[in-house]
Coordinates of C-alpha atoms in Angstrom, one line a residue:
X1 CA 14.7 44.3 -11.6
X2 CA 15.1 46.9 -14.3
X3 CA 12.1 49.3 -16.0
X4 CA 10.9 47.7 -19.6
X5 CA 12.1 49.8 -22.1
X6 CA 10.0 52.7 -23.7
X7 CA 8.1 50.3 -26.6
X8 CA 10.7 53.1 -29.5
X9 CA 13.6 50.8 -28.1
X10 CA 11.9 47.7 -28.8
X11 CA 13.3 45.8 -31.6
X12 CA 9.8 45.2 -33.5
X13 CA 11.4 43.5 -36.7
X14 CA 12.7 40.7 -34.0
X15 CA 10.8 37.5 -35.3
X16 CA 10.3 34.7 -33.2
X17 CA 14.0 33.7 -33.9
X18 CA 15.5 36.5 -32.0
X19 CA 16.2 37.8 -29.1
X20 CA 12.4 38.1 -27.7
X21 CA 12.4 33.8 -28.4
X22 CA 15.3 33.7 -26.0
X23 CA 13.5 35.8 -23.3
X24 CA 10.4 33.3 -24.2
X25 CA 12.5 30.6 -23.7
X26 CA 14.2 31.3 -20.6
X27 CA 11.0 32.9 -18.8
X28 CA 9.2 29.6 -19.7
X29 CA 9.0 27.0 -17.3
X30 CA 10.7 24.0 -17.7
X31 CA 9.5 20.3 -16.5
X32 CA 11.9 18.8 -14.9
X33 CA 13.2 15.2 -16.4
X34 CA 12.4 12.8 -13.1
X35 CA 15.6 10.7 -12.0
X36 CA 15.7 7.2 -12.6
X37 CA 13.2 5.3 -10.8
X38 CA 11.9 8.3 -9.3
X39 CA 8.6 8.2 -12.3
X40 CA 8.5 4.5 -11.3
X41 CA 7.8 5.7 -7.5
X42 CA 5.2 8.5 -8.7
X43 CA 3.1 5.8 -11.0
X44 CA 3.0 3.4 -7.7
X45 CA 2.1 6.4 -5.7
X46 CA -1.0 7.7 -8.1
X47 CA -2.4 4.5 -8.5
X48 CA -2.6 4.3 -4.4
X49 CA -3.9 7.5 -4.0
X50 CA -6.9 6.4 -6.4
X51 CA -7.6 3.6 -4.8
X52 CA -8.3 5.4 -1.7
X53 CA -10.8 7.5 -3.5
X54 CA -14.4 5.6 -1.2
X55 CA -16.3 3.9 -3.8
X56 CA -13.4 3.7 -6.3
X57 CA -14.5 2.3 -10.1
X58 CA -11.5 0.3 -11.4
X59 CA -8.6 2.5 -12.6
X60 CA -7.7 2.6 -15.8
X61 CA -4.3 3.4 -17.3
X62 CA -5.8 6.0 -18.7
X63 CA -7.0 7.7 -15.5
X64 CA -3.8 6.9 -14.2
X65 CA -1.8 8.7 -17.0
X66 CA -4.2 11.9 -17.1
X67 CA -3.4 12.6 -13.0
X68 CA 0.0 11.9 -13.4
X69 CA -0.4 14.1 -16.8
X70 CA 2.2 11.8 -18.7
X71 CA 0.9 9.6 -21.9
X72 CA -0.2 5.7 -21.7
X73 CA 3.0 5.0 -23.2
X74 CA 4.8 6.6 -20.6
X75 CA 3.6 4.3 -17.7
X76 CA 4.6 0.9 -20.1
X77 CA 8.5 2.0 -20.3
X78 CA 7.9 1.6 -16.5
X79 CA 5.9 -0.9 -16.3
X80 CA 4.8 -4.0 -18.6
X81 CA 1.1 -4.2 -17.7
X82 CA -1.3 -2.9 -15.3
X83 CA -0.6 -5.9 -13.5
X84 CA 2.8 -4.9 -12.8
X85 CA 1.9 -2.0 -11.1
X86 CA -0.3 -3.6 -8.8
X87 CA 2.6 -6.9 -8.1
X88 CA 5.1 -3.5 -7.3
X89 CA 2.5 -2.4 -4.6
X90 CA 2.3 -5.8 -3.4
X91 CA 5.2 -6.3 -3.2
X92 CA 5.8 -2.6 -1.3
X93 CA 2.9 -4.3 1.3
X94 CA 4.8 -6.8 2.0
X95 CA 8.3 -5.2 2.5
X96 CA 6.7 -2.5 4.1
X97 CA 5.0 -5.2 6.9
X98 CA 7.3 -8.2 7.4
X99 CA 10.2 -5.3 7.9
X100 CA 8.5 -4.4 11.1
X101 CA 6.8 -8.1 12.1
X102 CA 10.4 -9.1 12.1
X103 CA 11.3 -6.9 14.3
X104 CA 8.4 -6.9 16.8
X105 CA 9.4 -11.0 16.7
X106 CA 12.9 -10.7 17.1
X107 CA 12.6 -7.6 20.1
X108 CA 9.7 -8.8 21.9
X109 CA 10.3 -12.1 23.8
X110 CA 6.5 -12.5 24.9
X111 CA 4.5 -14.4 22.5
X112 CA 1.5 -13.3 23.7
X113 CA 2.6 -9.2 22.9
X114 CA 4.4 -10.5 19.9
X115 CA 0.9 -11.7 18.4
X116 CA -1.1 -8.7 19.8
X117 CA 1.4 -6.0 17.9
X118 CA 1.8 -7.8 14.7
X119 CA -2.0 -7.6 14.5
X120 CA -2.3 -4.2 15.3
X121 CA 0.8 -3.3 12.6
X122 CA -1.4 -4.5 9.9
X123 CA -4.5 -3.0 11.0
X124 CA -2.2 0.4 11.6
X125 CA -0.8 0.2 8.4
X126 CA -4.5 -0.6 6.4
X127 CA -5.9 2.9 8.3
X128 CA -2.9 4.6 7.1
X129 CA -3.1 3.4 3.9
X130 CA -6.7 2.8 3.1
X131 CA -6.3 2.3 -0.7
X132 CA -3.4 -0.6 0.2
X133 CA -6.4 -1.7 2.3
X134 CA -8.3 -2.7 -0.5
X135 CA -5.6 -4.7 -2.2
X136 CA -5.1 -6.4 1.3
X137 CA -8.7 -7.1 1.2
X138 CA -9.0 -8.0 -2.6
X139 CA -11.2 -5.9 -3.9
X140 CA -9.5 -3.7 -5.9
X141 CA -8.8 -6.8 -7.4
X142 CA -11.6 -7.7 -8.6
X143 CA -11.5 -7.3 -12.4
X144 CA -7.9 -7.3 -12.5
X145 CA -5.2 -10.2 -13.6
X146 CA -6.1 -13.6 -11.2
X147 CA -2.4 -14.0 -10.6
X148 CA -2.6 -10.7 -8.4
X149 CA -5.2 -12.6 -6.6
X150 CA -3.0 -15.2 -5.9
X151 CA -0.2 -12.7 -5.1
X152 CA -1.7 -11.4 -2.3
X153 CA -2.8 -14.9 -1.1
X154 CA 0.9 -15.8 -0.5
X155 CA 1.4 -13.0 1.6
X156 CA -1.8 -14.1 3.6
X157 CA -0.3 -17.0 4.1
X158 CA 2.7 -15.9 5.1
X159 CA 1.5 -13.8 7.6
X160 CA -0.4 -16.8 8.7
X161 CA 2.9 -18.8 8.9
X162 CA 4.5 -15.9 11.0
X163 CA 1.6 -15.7 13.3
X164 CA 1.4 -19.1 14.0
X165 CA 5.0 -19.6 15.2
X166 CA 4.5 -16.9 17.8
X167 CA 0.6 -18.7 19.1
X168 CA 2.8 -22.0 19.2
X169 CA 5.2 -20.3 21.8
X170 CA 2.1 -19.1 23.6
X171 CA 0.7 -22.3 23.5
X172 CA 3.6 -24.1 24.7
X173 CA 4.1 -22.0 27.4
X174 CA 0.8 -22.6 29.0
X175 CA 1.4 -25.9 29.0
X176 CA -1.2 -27.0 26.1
X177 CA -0.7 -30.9 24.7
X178 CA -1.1 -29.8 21.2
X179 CA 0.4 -26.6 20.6
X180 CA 1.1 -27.1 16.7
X181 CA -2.5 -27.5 16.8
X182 CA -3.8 -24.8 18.9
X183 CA -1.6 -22.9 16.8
X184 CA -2.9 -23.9 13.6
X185 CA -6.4 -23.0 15.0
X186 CA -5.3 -19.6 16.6
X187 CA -3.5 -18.1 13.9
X188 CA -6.1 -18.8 11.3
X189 CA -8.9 -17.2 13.3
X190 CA -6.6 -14.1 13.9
X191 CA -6.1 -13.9 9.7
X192 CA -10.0 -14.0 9.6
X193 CA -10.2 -11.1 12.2
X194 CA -8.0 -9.3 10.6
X195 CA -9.5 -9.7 6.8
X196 CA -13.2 -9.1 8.6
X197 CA -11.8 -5.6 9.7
X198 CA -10.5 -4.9 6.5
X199 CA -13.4 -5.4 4.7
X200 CA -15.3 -3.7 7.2
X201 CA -13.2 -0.7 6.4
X202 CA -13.7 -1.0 2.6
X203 CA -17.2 -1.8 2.7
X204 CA -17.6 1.3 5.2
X205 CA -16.1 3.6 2.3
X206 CA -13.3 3.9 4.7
X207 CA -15.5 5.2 8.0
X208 CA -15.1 2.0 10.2
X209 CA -11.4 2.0 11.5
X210 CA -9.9 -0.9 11.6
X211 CA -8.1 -0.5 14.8
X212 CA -11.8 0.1 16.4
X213 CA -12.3 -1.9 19.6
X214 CA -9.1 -4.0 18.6
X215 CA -7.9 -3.8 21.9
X216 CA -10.9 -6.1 23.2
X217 CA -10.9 -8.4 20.0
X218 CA -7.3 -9.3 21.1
X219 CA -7.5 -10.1 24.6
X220 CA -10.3 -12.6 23.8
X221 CA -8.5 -13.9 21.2
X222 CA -5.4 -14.6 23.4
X223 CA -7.9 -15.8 26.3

């Protein structure tokens, strides 16, 4: 790096124009224009991180805007509505879960251990991600658009649907005379389980794991 000149060798007459606006200019940092889709990702990744935030109030699209320092009008040529943002990280939830539930069903021949690691997945993933926790469990929902409500009931139920296939096989293999019902039965009580520990999470301000004791839970469940 070279001395600074003596201040006699300064050009003082050099208005803002000159030669001292291009050293401005070029010392200046410059923000960096985010790719495409990339803003989308950082919106969906604020509004998680303040929803992890124990205790929470609803967020606003302003208090989403001021952390990611970027006007109102910035997060609608991502996004439509609020409601949007919350259907994308629903919909990330959901991708993010029945990627691996899949997989645990299609690797795992034992019904039994397919039920018990689907179950801890979701509980696993709610510690991880405790503000995705509370969309799990509907409250951050609260005072939001009812169709996100209903959103997130469909992927209940899907989970449901997935976990009953597997307590059907389990049934059937122990010889039970109605495993669709059993089934039925089974799988519903483990959605409850699951929701109660949620909750319990949420309620907790995020201090009751979810994964606490699961271990026990499941083997009475499976009897």
């Amino acid at each position: 790096m070279n001395d600074p000149a003596p201040a006699d060798d300064l050009d003082t007459d050099a208005g803002v124009g000159g030669s001292a606006a291009a050293a401005v200019a070029t010392a200046a940092p410059v923000r960096k224009r985010p790719k495409p889709g990339e803003r989308r990702v950082q919106i969906l990744q604020a509004l998680a991180t303040m929803l992890e935030q124990p205790g929470a109030e609803r967020v606003t699209t302003a208090a989403l805007a001021a952390r990611l320092e970027v006007s109102e009008a910035a997060l609608y040529r991502h996004f439509a509505s609020k409601a949007q943002m919350f259907e994308a990280l629903i919909e990330f939830i959901e991708q993010s879960l029945f990627t691996l539930a899949n997989q645990i069903i299609e690797r795992e021949p034992d019904p039994a251990r397919q039920i018990a690691r689907v179950l801890a997945l979701v509980l696993q993933f709610g510690e991880k991600n405790p503000g995705m926790s509370r969309v799990i469990a509907g409250e951050a929902l609260a005072f939001e658009h009812e169709r996100l409500g209903t959103r997130v009931n469909q992927c209940l139920d899907r989970l449901e649907s997935l976990l009953r296939q597997s307590f059907k096989a389990l049934a059937e293999s122990r010889g039970s005379s109605t495993p669709t019902l059993d089934a039925q039965a089974s799988a519903s009580t483990a959605l409850a389980l699951l929701l109660g520990r949620l909750h319990r999470f949420v309620r907790t301000g995020f201090k009751r794991l979810p994964t606490e004791h699961f271990d026990a839970e499941t083997r009475l469940l499976l009897g």
